[in-house]
């Protein structure tokens, strides 16, 4: 078996901004695993928030033995982008070798489309209102916040898209006091979910705090090992493949989170359809699906995911799985 990794860049349709900075392109790594004439593909997005770079993740992947399988992979790589791309590529390879779809191998029902959020990046209120108005036809909008002055932005987005369901992602940008001040206004404006309002290392402040809107763990939730520390702080767990380190662990985390009484959100980094494809399996029946990465791109893979009024559809076999 041969494993190779390449770097790919996809231009964004417009500048994408969160509380930690802006970008104009998505830089991803594509993993190719070949065995007996079959080729499996996977994609990851190294994330500086977790001390990952294109070079460091590439080095992790290139150091793997050629005979690695999904079980052995978990013994040599931690949760993160490198393990994700290889794990998903191995799933794809298994599917092609067996002539079966990924959901068959995973013992899951045949997946269908799921309504996905569409993300509005952080900007001045007037710009965010214009973004919201342009996308007011979408049933679910996610707005990037995370500053001490977010109230005008919230009001502006609601004015621009009065009928859309809104979820908010603060990307660790609020303090406990800011969140407490905003909470009643989130209710008033019909916000359905708040992602990671406080920094991951300071989220003990959520214990005992009134949560009138469900609070979702993102940067505080990685894999199954991180689940116990969420108790009493969060109502929802955001599962992302680049955090869990692949579909194998993500499926386990979904099962464990649901068993613990959490709702599940399935999210993504800004990547191509190849990165989103395995996550469509996780998204079945999730409280929130946020797999809009391809919708933010100006260019995508040759066989992209289908998005329509029913949401994001499962991948075709010639894309993944």
CSV table of C-alpha atoms in Angstrom, one decimal:
chain,number,residue,atom,x,y,z
A,1,UNK,CA,0.0,0.0,0.0
A,2,UNK,CA,1.2,3.5,-0.9
A,3,UNK,CA,0.3,6.7,1.0
A,4,UNK,CA,0.9,10.1,-0.6
A,5,UNK,CA,-0.1,13.6,0.5
A,6,UNK,CA,-0.3,16.8,-1.6
A,7,UNK,CA,-1.2,20.4,-0.8
A,8,UNK,CA,-4.2,22.0,-2.6
A,9,UNK,CA,-5.5,25.6,-2.5
A,10,UNK,CA,-9.1,26.5,-3.2
A,11,UNK,CA,-10.0,30.2,-3.7
A,12,UNK,CA,-12.9,31.5,-1.5
A,13,UNK,CA,-15.9,33.2,-3.1
A,14,UNK,CA,-15.3,36.1,-0.7
A,15,UNK,CA,-13.1,37.0,2.3
A,16,UNK,CA,-14.0,34.8,5.3
A,17,UNK,CA,-13.5,36.4,8.7
A,18,UNK,CA,-13.9,35.0,12.2
A,19,UNK,CA,-12.8,36.4,15.6
A,20,UNK,CA,-9.3,35.0,15.0
A,21,UNK,CA,-8.6,36.5,11.6
A,22,UNK,CA,-9.5,36.5,7.8
A,23,UNK,CA,-8.6,34.4,4.8
A,24,UNK,CA,-9.2,34.5,1.1
A,25,UNK,CA,-8.4,30.8,0.3
A,26,UNK,CA,-8.7,27.4,1.8
A,27,UNK,CA,-5.4,25.5,2.1
A,28,UNK,CA,-6.0,21.8,2.5
A,29,UNK,CA,-4.0,18.5,2.3
A,30,UNK,CA,-5.2,15.7,0.1
A,31,UNK,CA,-4.2,12.1,1.0
A,32,UNK,CA,-4.2,9.3,-1.6
A,33,UNK,CA,-4.0,5.7,-0.4
A,34,UNK,CA,-3.4,3.1,-3.2
A,35,UNK,CA,-3.6,-0.7,-2.8
A,36,UNK,CA,-4.2,-3.5,-5.3
A,37,UNK,CA,-5.3,-1.0,-8.0
A,38,UNK,CA,-7.8,0.8,-5.8
A,39,UNK,CA,-7.3,4.4,-4.6
A,40,UNK,CA,-8.9,6.0,-1.5
A,41,UNK,CA,-9.0,9.8,-0.9
A,42,UNK,CA,-9.2,12.0,2.1
A,43,UNK,CA,-8.8,15.6,3.0
A,44,UNK,CA,-7.9,17.6,6.0
A,45,UNK,CA,-7.5,21.2,7.0
A,46,UNK,CA,-4.5,21.9,9.3
A,47,UNK,CA,-5.6,24.4,11.9
A,48,UNK,CA,-3.3,26.9,13.7
A,49,UNK,CA,-5.6,26.9,16.7
A,50,UNK,CA,-4.4,23.4,17.4
A,51,UNK,CA,-0.7,24.1,16.5
A,52,UNK,CA,-1.1,22.4,13.1
A,53,UNK,CA,0.5,23.6,9.9
A,54,UNK,CA,0.6,22.2,6.4
A,55,UNK,CA,4.2,21.2,6.9
A,56,UNK,CA,3.7,19.6,10.3
A,57,UNK,CA,0.7,17.6,9.2
A,58,UNK,CA,2.4,16.5,6.0
A,59,UNK,CA,5.3,15.2,8.1
A,60,UNK,CA,3.0,13.2,10.3
A,61,UNK,CA,1.4,11.6,7.3
A,62,UNK,CA,4.6,10.9,5.4
A,63,UNK,CA,6.1,9.2,8.5
A,64,UNK,CA,3.3,6.5,8.5
A,65,UNK,CA,4.2,2.9,7.6
A,66,UNK,CA,2.8,1.8,4.3
A,67,UNK,CA,0.9,-1.1,5.8
A,68,UNK,CA,-1.1,1.1,8.2
A,69,UNK,CA,-4.8,0.3,8.7
A,70,UNK,CA,-7.6,2.2,10.5
A,71,UNK,CA,-7.0,0.3,13.7
A,72,UNK,CA,-3.2,0.8,13.7
A,73,UNK,CA,-3.6,4.4,12.7
A,74,UNK,CA,-5.2,5.2,16.1
A,75,UNK,CA,-2.1,3.8,17.8
A,76,UNK,CA,0.4,6.1,16.0
A,77,UNK,CA,-1.4,9.4,15.4
A,78,UNK,CA,-3.4,11.5,17.9
A,79,UNK,CA,-6.8,13.1,17.1
A,80,UNK,CA,-6.2,15.9,14.5
A,81,UNK,CA,-6.0,16.7,10.9
A,82,UNK,CA,-3.3,14.2,9.9
A,83,UNK,CA,-5.3,11.2,11.3
A,84,UNK,CA,-8.5,12.5,9.8
A,85,UNK,CA,-7.3,12.6,6.2
A,86,UNK,CA,-5.7,9.2,6.4
A,87,UNK,CA,-8.6,7.6,8.2
A,88,UNK,CA,-11.1,8.9,5.6
A,89,UNK,CA,-8.9,7.8,2.8
A,90,UNK,CA,-8.7,4.3,4.3
A,91,UNK,CA,-12.5,4.3,4.6
A,92,UNK,CA,-12.7,5.2,0.9
A,93,UNK,CA,-10.2,2.5,0.0
A,94,UNK,CA,-12.2,-0.1,1.9
A,95,UNK,CA,-15.4,1.0,0.1
A,96,UNK,CA,-13.8,0.7,-3.4
A,97,UNK,CA,-12.1,-2.6,-2.6
A,98,UNK,CA,-15.4,-4.1,-1.3
A,99,UNK,CA,-17.7,-2.5,-3.9
A,100,UNK,CA,-19.8,-1.0,-1.1
A,101,UNK,CA,-20.8,2.4,0.2
A,102,UNK,CA,-19.4,3.8,3.4
A,103,UNK,CA,-22.7,3.7,5.2
A,104,UNK,CA,-23.0,0.0,4.4
A,105,UNK,CA,-19.5,-0.7,5.9
A,106,UNK,CA,-20.4,1.3,8.9
A,107,UNK,CA,-23.8,-0.4,9.5
A,108,UNK,CA,-25.7,2.8,9.0
A,109,UNK,CA,-29.0,3.5,7.2
A,110,UNK,CA,-28.9,4.9,3.7
A,111,UNK,CA,-28.3,8.6,4.2
A,112,UNK,CA,-30.3,11.4,2.8
A,113,UNK,CA,-29.9,15.2,2.4
A,114,UNK,CA,-29.7,17.4,5.5
A,115,UNK,CA,-30.4,21.1,5.7
A,116,UNK,CA,-27.0,22.8,6.3
A,117,UNK,CA,-26.2,26.2,7.8
A,118,UNK,CA,-24.7,28.8,5.6
A,119,UNK,CA,-22.1,30.9,7.4
A,120,UNK,CA,-21.9,34.7,7.4
A,121,UNK,CA,-18.4,35.9,8.3
A,122,UNK,CA,-17.7,38.6,10.9
A,123,UNK,CA,-18.0,42.1,9.6
A,124,UNK,CA,-19.4,45.5,10.4
A,125,UNK,CA,-23.2,45.4,11.1
A,126,UNK,CA,-24.2,47.0,7.8
A,127,UNK,CA,-22.1,44.4,5.9
A,128,UNK,CA,-23.6,41.6,7.9
A,129,UNK,CA,-27.1,42.8,7.3
A,130,UNK,CA,-26.4,42.9,3.5
A,131,UNK,CA,-25.0,39.3,3.7
A,132,UNK,CA,-28.0,38.2,5.6
A,133,UNK,CA,-30.4,39.8,3.1
A,134,UNK,CA,-28.6,38.2,0.2
A,135,UNK,CA,-29.0,34.8,1.9
A,136,UNK,CA,-32.4,35.3,3.5
A,137,UNK,CA,-33.8,32.5,1.4
A,138,UNK,CA,-31.7,30.0,3.3
A,139,UNK,CA,-33.5,28.3,6.2
A,140,UNK,CA,-30.5,28.3,8.5
A,141,UNK,CA,-27.8,31.0,8.8
A,142,UNK,CA,-24.8,30.8,11.1
A,143,UNK,CA,-23.2,34.1,12.0
A,144,UNK,CA,-19.6,34.6,13.1
A,145,UNK,CA,-19.3,36.8,16.2
A,146,UNK,CA,-16.9,37.0,19.1
A,147,UNK,CA,-16.3,40.7,20.0
A,148,UNK,CA,-17.5,42.8,22.9
A,149,UNK,CA,-19.6,44.8,20.4
A,150,UNK,CA,-21.8,42.1,18.8
A,151,UNK,CA,-25.2,43.3,19.7
A,152,UNK,CA,-25.5,45.6,16.6
A,153,UNK,CA,-24.4,42.7,14.5
A,154,UNK,CA,-27.1,40.4,15.9
A,155,UNK,CA,-29.8,43.0,15.3
A,156,UNK,CA,-28.5,43.6,11.8
A,157,UNK,CA,-28.6,40.0,10.7
A,158,UNK,CA,-32.0,39.4,12.1
A,159,UNK,CA,-33.3,42.5,10.2
A,160,UNK,CA,-31.7,41.2,7.0
A,161,UNK,CA,-33.1,37.7,7.3
A,162,UNK,CA,-36.3,37.9,9.4
A,163,UNK,CA,-37.5,34.3,8.7
A,164,UNK,CA,-34.2,32.3,8.8
A,165,UNK,CA,-33.2,30.3,11.8
A,166,UNK,CA,-30.0,31.8,13.2
A,167,UNK,CA,-27.2,30.1,15.1
A,168,UNK,CA,-24.2,32.0,16.5
A,169,UNK,CA,-20.6,31.1,16.7
A,170,UNK,CA,-18.4,33.2,19.0
A,171,UNK,CA,-15.2,31.2,18.4
A,172,UNK,CA,-14.1,31.6,22.0
A,173,UNK,CA,-14.4,35.4,21.6
A,174,UNK,CA,-16.7,36.3,24.5
A,175,UNK,CA,-16.1,36.6,28.3
A,176,UNK,CA,-18.6,35.2,30.8
A,177,UNK,CA,-19.9,38.7,31.4
A,178,UNK,CA,-20.4,39.5,27.7
A,179,UNK,CA,-22.2,36.2,27.2
A,180,UNK,CA,-24.4,36.8,30.2
A,181,UNK,CA,-25.4,40.2,28.9
A,182,UNK,CA,-26.1,38.9,25.4
A,183,UNK,CA,-28.1,35.8,26.5
A,184,UNK,CA,-31.5,37.4,26.9
A,185,UNK,CA,-31.1,39.2,23.5
A,186,UNK,CA,-30.2,35.9,21.9
A,187,UNK,CA,-33.6,34.6,23.0
A,188,UNK,CA,-35.4,37.8,21.9
A,189,UNK,CA,-33.9,37.5,18.4
A,190,UNK,CA,-34.7,33.9,18.0
A,191,UNK,CA,-31.2,32.5,18.1
A,192,UNK,CA,-31.4,28.7,18.2
A,193,UNK,CA,-27.9,27.8,19.3
A,194,UNK,CA,-24.6,29.4,20.6
A,195,UNK,CA,-21.3,27.8,19.7
A,196,UNK,CA,-18.3,28.1,22.1
A,197,UNK,CA,-19.0,31.5,23.7
A,198,UNK,CA,-16.0,31.3,26.1
A,199,UNK,CA,-12.4,30.2,25.5
A,200,UNK,CA,-12.0,26.4,26.0
A,201,UNK,CA,-9.7,26.9,29.0
A,202,UNK,CA,-12.2,29.2,30.7
A,203,UNK,CA,-15.5,27.4,30.1
A,204,UNK,CA,-15.9,26.3,33.7
A,205,UNK,CA,-17.7,29.6,34.1
A,206,UNK,CA,-20.6,28.0,32.2
A,207,UNK,CA,-21.2,25.7,35.1
A,208,UNK,CA,-24.4,26.9,36.9
A,209,UNK,CA,-24.8,29.7,34.4
A,210,UNK,CA,-28.3,30.2,32.9
A,211,UNK,CA,-28.3,28.9,29.4
A,212,UNK,CA,-31.7,30.0,27.8
A,213,UNK,CA,-30.3,29.1,24.4
A,214,UNK,CA,-28.5,25.8,23.9
A,215,UNK,CA,-24.7,26.1,24.2
A,216,UNK,CA,-22.6,24.0,21.9
A,217,UNK,CA,-19.0,22.9,22.6
A,218,UNK,CA,-16.7,23.3,19.6
A,219,UNK,CA,-13.1,24.1,20.6
A,220,UNK,CA,-13.8,22.3,23.9
A,221,UNK,CA,-14.8,19.1,22.2
A,222,UNK,CA,-12.4,17.0,20.2
A,223,UNK,CA,-12.8,13.2,20.6
A,224,UNK,CA,-14.4,10.8,23.0
A,225,UNK,CA,-11.7,11.6,25.7
A,226,UNK,CA,-12.9,15.2,25.8
A,227,UNK,CA,-16.5,14.3,26.5
A,228,UNK,CA,-16.4,14.0,30.4
A,229,UNK,CA,-15.1,17.6,30.7
A,230,UNK,CA,-18.2,19.0,29.0
A,231,UNK,CA,-20.6,18.0,31.7
A,232,UNK,CA,-22.6,20.8,33.2
A,233,UNK,CA,-21.2,23.3,30.7
A,234,UNK,CA,-22.7,22.4,27.3
A,235,UNK,CA,-25.9,21.1,25.8
A,236,UNK,CA,-24.7,20.2,22.3
A,237,UNK,CA,-21.4,18.8,21.0
A,238,UNK,CA,-20.0,20.0,17.6
A,239,UNK,CA,-18.3,17.0,15.9
A,240,UNK,CA,-15.7,17.9,13.3
A,241,UNK,CA,-13.6,15.3,11.5
A,242,UNK,CA,-10.5,17.4,11.7
A,243,UNK,CA,-10.9,17.4,15.5
A,244,UNK,CA,-11.8,13.8,16.1
A,245,UNK,CA,-9.1,12.6,13.7
A,246,UNK,CA,-11.3,10.9,11.3
A,247,UNK,CA,-14.7,9.2,10.7
A,248,UNK,CA,-13.9,6.2,12.9
A,249,UNK,CA,-13.6,8.3,16.1
A,250,UNK,CA,-16.4,10.7,15.0
A,251,UNK,CA,-18.9,7.9,14.8
A,252,UNK,CA,-17.9,6.8,18.3
A,253,UNK,CA,-18.1,10.3,19.6
A,254,UNK,CA,-21.6,10.8,18.1
A,255,UNK,CA,-22.8,7.6,19.8
A,256,UNK,CA,-21.2,8.5,23.1
A,257,UNK,CA,-22.5,12.1,23.1
A,258,UNK,CA,-26.1,11.0,22.4
A,259,UNK,CA,-25.9,8.4,25.1
A,260,UNK,CA,-24.8,11.1,27.5
A,261,UNK,CA,-27.8,13.2,26.6
A,262,UNK,CA,-26.2,15.8,24.4
A,263,UNK,CA,-27.6,16.9,21.1
A,264,UNK,CA,-25.2,16.7,18.2
A,265,UNK,CA,-24.0,19.3,15.7
A,266,UNK,CA,-21.8,18.3,12.8
A,267,UNK,CA,-19.4,21.0,11.6
A,268,UNK,CA,-16.5,21.6,9.3
A,269,UNK,CA,-13.4,23.6,8.6
A,270,UNK,CA,-13.4,25.6,5.4
A,271,UNK,CA,-12.6,22.9,2.9
A,272,UNK,CA,-13.7,21.2,-0.3
A,273,UNK,CA,-16.5,18.7,-1.0
A,274,UNK,CA,-14.0,15.9,-0.3
A,275,UNK,CA,-13.6,17.0,3.3
A,276,UNK,CA,-17.4,17.3,3.8
A,277,UNK,CA,-18.3,14.0,2.2
A,278,UNK,CA,-17.6,11.6,5.2
A,279,UNK,CA,-19.3,14.1,7.5
A,280,UNK,CA,-22.7,13.7,5.7
A,281,UNK,CA,-22.9,10.3,7.4
A,282,UNK,CA,-22.5,11.9,10.8
A,283,UNK,CA,-25.1,14.6,10.0
A,284,UNK,CA,-28.0,12.2,9.7
A,285,UNK,CA,-30.5,13.3,12.3
A,286,UNK,CA,-28.2,15.9,13.9
A,287,UNK,CA,-29.7,18.9,15.7
A,288,UNK,CA,-27.6,21.1,13.4
A,289,UNK,CA,-25.7,20.4,10.2
A,290,UNK,CA,-23.0,22.9,9.3
A,291,UNK,CA,-21.3,21.5,6.2
A,292,UNK,CA,-21.2,24.6,4.0
A,293,UNK,CA,-17.5,24.6,3.3
A,294,UNK,CA,-18.0,24.1,-0.5
A,295,UNK,CA,-20.6,26.9,-0.6
A,296,UNK,CA,-17.9,29.3,0.6
A,297,UNK,CA,-15.5,28.3,-2.2
A,298,UNK,CA,-15.1,29.8,-5.7
A,299,UNK,CA,-13.8,26.4,-6.9
A,300,UNK,CA,-14.3,22.8,-5.7
A,301,UNK,CA,-13.4,19.2,-6.5
A,302,UNK,CA,-14.2,17.8,-9.9
A,303,UNK,CA,-17.1,15.8,-8.5
A,304,UNK,CA,-18.6,18.2,-5.9
A,305,UNK,CA,-21.3,17.5,-3.3
A,306,UNK,CA,-24.8,18.4,-4.4
A,307,UNK,CA,-26.5,21.3,-2.5
A,308,UNK,CA,-30.2,22.2,-3.1
A,309,UNK,CA,-33.3,23.2,-1.3
A,310,UNK,CA,-33.2,19.9,0.6
A,311,UNK,CA,-29.7,20.5,1.9
A,312,UNK,CA,-26.4,18.8,1.4
A,313,UNK,CA,-26.7,15.4,-0.2
A,314,UNK,CA,-24.5,12.3,0.5
A,315,UNK,CA,-21.5,12.0,-1.9
A,316,UNK,CA,-21.4,10.1,-5.1
A,317,UNK,CA,-19.1,7.1,-5.1
A,318,UNK,CA,-16.7,8.8,-7.4
A,319,UNK,CA,-16.1,11.6,-4.9
A,320,UNK,CA,-15.8,9.5,-1.7
A,321,UNK,CA,-17.2,6.4,0.1
